[in-house]
Coordinates of C-alpha atoms and ligand atoms in Angstrom, one line a residue:
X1141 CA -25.9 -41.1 88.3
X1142 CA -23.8 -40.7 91.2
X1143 CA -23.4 -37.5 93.3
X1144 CA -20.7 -35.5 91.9
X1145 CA -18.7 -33.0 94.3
X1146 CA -17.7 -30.3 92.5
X1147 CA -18.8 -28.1 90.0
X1148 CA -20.5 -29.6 86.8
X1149 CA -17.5 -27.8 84.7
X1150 CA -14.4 -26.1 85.7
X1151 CA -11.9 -24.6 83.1
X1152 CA -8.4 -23.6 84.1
X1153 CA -6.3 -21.2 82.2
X1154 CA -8.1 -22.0 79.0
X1155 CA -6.6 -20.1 76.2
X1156 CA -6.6 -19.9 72.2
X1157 CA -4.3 -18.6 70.1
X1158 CA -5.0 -17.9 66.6
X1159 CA -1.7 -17.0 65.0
X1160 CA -1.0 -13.4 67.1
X1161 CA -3.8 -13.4 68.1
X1162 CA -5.2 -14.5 71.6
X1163 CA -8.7 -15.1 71.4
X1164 CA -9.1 -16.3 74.6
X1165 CA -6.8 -15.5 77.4
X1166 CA -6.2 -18.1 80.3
X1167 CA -9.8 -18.0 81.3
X1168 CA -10.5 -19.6 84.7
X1169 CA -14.6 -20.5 84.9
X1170 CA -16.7 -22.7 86.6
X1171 CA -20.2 -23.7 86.3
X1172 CA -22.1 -25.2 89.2
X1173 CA -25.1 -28.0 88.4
X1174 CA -28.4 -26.0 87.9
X1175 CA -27.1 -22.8 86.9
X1176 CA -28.0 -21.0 83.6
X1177 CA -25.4 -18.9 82.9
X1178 CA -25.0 -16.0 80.1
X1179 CA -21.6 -15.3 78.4
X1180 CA -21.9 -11.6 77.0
X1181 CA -19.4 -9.7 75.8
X1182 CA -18.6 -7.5 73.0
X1183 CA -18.0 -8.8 68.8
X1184 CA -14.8 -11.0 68.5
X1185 CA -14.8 -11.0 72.7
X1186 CA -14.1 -15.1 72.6
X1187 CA -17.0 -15.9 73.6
X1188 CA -18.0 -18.4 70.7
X1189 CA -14.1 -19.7 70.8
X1190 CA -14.8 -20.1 74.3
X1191 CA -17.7 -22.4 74.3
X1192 CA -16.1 -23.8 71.3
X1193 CA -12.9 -24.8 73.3
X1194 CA -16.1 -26.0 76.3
X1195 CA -17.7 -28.2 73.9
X1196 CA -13.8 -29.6 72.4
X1197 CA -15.0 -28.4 69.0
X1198 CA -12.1 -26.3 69.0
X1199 CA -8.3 -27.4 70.8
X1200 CA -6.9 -25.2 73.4
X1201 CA -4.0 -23.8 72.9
X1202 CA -3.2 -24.3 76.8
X1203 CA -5.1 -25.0 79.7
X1204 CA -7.3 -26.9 81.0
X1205 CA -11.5 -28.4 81.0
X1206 CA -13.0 -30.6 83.5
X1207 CA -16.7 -31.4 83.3
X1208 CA -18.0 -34.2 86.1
X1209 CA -14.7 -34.1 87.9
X1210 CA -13.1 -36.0 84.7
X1211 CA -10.5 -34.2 82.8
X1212 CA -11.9 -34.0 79.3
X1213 CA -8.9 -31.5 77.6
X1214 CA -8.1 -34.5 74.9
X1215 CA -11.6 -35.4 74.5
X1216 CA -13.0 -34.8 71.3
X1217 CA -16.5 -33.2 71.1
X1218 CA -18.5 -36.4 70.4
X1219 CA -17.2 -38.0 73.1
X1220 CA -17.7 -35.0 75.3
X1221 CA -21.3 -34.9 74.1
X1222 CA -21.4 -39.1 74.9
X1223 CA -20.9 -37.9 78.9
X1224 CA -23.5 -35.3 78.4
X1225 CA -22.3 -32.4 77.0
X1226 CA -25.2 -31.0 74.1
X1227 CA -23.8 -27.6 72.2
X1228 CA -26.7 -26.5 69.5
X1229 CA -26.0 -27.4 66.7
X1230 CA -26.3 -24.0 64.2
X1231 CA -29.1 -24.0 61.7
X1232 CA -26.5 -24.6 59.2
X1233 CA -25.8 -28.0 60.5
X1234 CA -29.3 -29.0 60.3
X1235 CA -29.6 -31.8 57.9
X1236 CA -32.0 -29.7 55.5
X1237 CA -33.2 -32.7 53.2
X1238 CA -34.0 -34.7 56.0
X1239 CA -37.5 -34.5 58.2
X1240 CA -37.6 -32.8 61.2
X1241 CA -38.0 -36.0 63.3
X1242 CA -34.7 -37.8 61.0
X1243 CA -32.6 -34.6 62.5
X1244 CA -33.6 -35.0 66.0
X1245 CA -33.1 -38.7 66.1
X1246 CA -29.8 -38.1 64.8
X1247 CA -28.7 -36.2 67.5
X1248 CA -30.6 -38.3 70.1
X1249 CA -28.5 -41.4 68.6
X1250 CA -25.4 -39.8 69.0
X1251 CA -25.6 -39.6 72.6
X1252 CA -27.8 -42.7 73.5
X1253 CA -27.4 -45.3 70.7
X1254 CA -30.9 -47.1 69.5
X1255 CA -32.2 -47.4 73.0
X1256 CA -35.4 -45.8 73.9
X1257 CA -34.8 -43.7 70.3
X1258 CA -38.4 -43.3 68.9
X1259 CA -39.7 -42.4 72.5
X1260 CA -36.2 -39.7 73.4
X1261 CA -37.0 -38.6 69.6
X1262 CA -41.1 -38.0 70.0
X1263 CA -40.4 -36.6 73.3
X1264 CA -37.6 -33.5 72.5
X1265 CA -39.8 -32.8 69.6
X1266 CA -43.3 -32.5 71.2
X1267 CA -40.8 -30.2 74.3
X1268 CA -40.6 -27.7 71.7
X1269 CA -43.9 -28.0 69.7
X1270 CA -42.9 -29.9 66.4
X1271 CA -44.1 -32.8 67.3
X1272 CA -46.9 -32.2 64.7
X1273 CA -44.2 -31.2 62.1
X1274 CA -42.6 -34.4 62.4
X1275 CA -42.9 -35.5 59.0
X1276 CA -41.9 -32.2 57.2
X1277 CA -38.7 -31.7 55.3
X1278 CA -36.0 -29.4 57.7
X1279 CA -35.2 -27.5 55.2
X1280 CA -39.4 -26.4 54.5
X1281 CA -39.5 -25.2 58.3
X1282 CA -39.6 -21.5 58.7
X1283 CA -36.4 -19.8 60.5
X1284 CA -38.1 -20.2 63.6
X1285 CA -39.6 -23.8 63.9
X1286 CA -35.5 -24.9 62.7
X1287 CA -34.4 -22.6 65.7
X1288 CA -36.7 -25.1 67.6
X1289 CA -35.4 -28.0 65.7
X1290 CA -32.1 -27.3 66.8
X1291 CA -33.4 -26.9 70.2
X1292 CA -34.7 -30.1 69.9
X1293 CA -31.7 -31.9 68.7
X1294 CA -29.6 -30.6 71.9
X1295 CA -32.8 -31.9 74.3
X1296 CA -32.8 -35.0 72.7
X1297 CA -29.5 -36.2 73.9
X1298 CA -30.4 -35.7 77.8
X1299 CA -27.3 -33.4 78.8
X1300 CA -26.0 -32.3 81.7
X1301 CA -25.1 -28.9 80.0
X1302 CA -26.5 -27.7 77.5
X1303 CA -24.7 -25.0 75.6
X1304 CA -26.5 -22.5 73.4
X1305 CA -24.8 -20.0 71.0
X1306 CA -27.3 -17.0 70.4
X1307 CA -30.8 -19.1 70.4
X1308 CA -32.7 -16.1 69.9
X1309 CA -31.2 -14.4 67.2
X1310 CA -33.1 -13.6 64.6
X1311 CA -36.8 -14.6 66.3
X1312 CA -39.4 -12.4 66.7
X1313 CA -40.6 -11.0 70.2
X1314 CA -43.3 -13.3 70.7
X1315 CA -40.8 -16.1 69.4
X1316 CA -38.3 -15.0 72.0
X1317 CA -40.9 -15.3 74.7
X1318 CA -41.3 -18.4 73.9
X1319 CA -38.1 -19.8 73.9
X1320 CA -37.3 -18.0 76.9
X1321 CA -40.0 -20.2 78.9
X1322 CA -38.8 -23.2 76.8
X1323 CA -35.5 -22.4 78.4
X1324 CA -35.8 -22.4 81.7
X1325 CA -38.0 -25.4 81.6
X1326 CA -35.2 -27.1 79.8
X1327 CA -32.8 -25.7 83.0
X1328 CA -34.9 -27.6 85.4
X1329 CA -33.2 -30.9 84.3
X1330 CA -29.8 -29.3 82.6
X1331 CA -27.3 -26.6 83.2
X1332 CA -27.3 -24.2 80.5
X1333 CA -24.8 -22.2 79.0
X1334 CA -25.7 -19.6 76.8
X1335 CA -23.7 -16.9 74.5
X1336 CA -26.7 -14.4 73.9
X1337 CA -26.7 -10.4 72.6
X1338 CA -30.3 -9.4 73.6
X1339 CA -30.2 -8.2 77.2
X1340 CA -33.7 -8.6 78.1
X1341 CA -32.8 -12.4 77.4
X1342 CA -30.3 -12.4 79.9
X1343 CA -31.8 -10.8 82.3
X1344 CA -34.7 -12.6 81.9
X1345 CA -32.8 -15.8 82.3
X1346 CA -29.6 -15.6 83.5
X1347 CA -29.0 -17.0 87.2
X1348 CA -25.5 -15.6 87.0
X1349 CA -23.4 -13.6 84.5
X1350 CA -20.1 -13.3 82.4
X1351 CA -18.5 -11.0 80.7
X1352 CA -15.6 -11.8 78.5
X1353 CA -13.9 -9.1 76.8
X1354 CA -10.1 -9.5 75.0
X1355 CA -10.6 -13.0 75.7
X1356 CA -10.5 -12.4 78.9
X1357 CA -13.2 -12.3 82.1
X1358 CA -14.1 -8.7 82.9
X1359 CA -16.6 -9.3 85.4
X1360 CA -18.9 -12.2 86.8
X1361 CA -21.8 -12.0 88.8
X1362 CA -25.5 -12.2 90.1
X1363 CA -27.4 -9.8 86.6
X1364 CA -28.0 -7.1 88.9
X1365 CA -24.2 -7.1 89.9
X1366 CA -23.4 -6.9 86.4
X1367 CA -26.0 -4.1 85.0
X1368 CA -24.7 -2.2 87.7
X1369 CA -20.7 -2.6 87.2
X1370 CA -19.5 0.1 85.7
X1371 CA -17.0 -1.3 83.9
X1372 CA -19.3 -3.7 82.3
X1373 CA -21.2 -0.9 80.9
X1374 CA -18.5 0.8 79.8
X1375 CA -17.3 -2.0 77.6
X1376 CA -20.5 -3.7 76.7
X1377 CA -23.7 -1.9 77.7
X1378 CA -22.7 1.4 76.0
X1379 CA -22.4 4.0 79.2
Ligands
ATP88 P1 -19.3 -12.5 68.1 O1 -20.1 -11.9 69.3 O2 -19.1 -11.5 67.0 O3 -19.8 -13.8 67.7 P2 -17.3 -13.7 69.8 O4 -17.2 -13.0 71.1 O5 -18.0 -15.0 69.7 O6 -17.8 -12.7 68.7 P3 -15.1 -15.1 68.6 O7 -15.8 -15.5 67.4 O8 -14.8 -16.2 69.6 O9 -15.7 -13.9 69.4 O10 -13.7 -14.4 68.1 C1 -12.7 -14.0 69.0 C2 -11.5 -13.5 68.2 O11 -10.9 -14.6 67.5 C3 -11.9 -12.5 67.1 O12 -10.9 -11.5 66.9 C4 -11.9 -13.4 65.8 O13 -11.7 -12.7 64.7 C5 -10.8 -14.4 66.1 N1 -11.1 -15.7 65.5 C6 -12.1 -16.5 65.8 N2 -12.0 -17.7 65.1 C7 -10.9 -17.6 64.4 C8 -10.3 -18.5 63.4 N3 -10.8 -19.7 63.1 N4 -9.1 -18.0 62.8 C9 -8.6 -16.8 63.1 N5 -9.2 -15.9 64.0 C10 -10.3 -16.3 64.6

């Protein structure tokens, strides 16, 4: 790959309108290679429309994305995905009557073609301990092992970015553990974008901060920065 100057991913006055309503509002963001960086932010903030209009699952109303120097604004999100862009997949989009391994070799097709398949495929899934579930139906796997599975489907197509919309939700402490480690292993290799609620997780993980709110950024900064900002807290963190 060659060196990129830059930032991995630089949006410019990104913005979404749904009828009257702005749901995000001319966000300028950037993202520098090896961060992993939390988007928090109050219900209906943007934030999913946000990494929605990252990802090119959803069309700006105006402005602007670059990721790799390469303007990718009119790029659908497969082909955004084909230069290395992985957004998790929600459970929901989990082929349930399909085995474990079928889903992740899916998504590891998607972005590398046939080549080196079986191997990309074993690999993502023995990353986040499946490997041995391999065989099972997706749709038989516990909430938590399909959390994983979706995990696995993002690894499995080698981004650059990875983009995660609220991995932890719904796991269990000792789950959450987990996947925070699993996380910033997977950051060692990626930049990671994630939308998450539980602050613990962010400040567990979280090399730098944002806060959307109204669509809009209210604040940005190192996680001790952004405990500490009172209007942050005011907003979000409740006092
Ligand atoms: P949450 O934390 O609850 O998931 P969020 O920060 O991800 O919220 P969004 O889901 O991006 O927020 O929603 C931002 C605003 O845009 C909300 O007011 C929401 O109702 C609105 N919105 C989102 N998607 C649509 C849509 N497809 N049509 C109309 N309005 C939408």
């Amino acid at each position: 790959m060659a060196a990129m100057s830059g930032p991995l991913l630089r949006a410019e006055g990104l913005t979404r309108d749904y009828g009257g309503l702005r749901a995000v509002d001319h966000v300028d963001f950037t993202l520098q290679e090896g961060e992993i960086r939390a988007l928090i932010g109050p219900n209906g903030a943007g934030k999913t429309t946000f990494v929605g209009l990252i990802s090119g699952r959803i069309r700006p109303s105006a402005g602007r994305v670059r990721f790799m120097g390469r303007d990718v604004t009119a790029l659908p999100a497969h082909r955004r995905m084909r230069l290395g862009m992985a957004y998790t997949f929600q459970i929901t989009s989990i082929f349930a009557n399909l085995t474990v391994w079928d889903n992740v070799a899916l998504a590891a097709q998607a972005r590398r073609g046939a080549q080196g398949l079986a191997e990309a495929t074993d690999a993502a899934l023995a990353r986040v301990g499946l490997l041995d579930r391999a065989g099972q139906v997706a749709g038989d796997l516990a909430y938590g092992h399909q959390r994983l599975l979706e995990l696995a489907m993002g690894i499995a197509q080698a981004p650059r970015l990875l983009i995660l919309d609220e991995p932890t939700q719904g796991l269990s402490d000792p789950e959450i553990r987990d996947f925070v480690a699993l996380i910033r292993d997977i950051a060692r290799g990626a930049t990671v974008l994630l939308i998450e609620h539980n602050m613990d997780v962010v400040m567990q993980l979280a090399t730098r901060i944002t806060v959307l709110n109204f669509g809009a950024i209210l604040a940005e900064g190192a996680p001790e920065e952004i405990r500490a900002d009172a209007r942050v807290r005011a907003a979000y963190l409740g006092g």
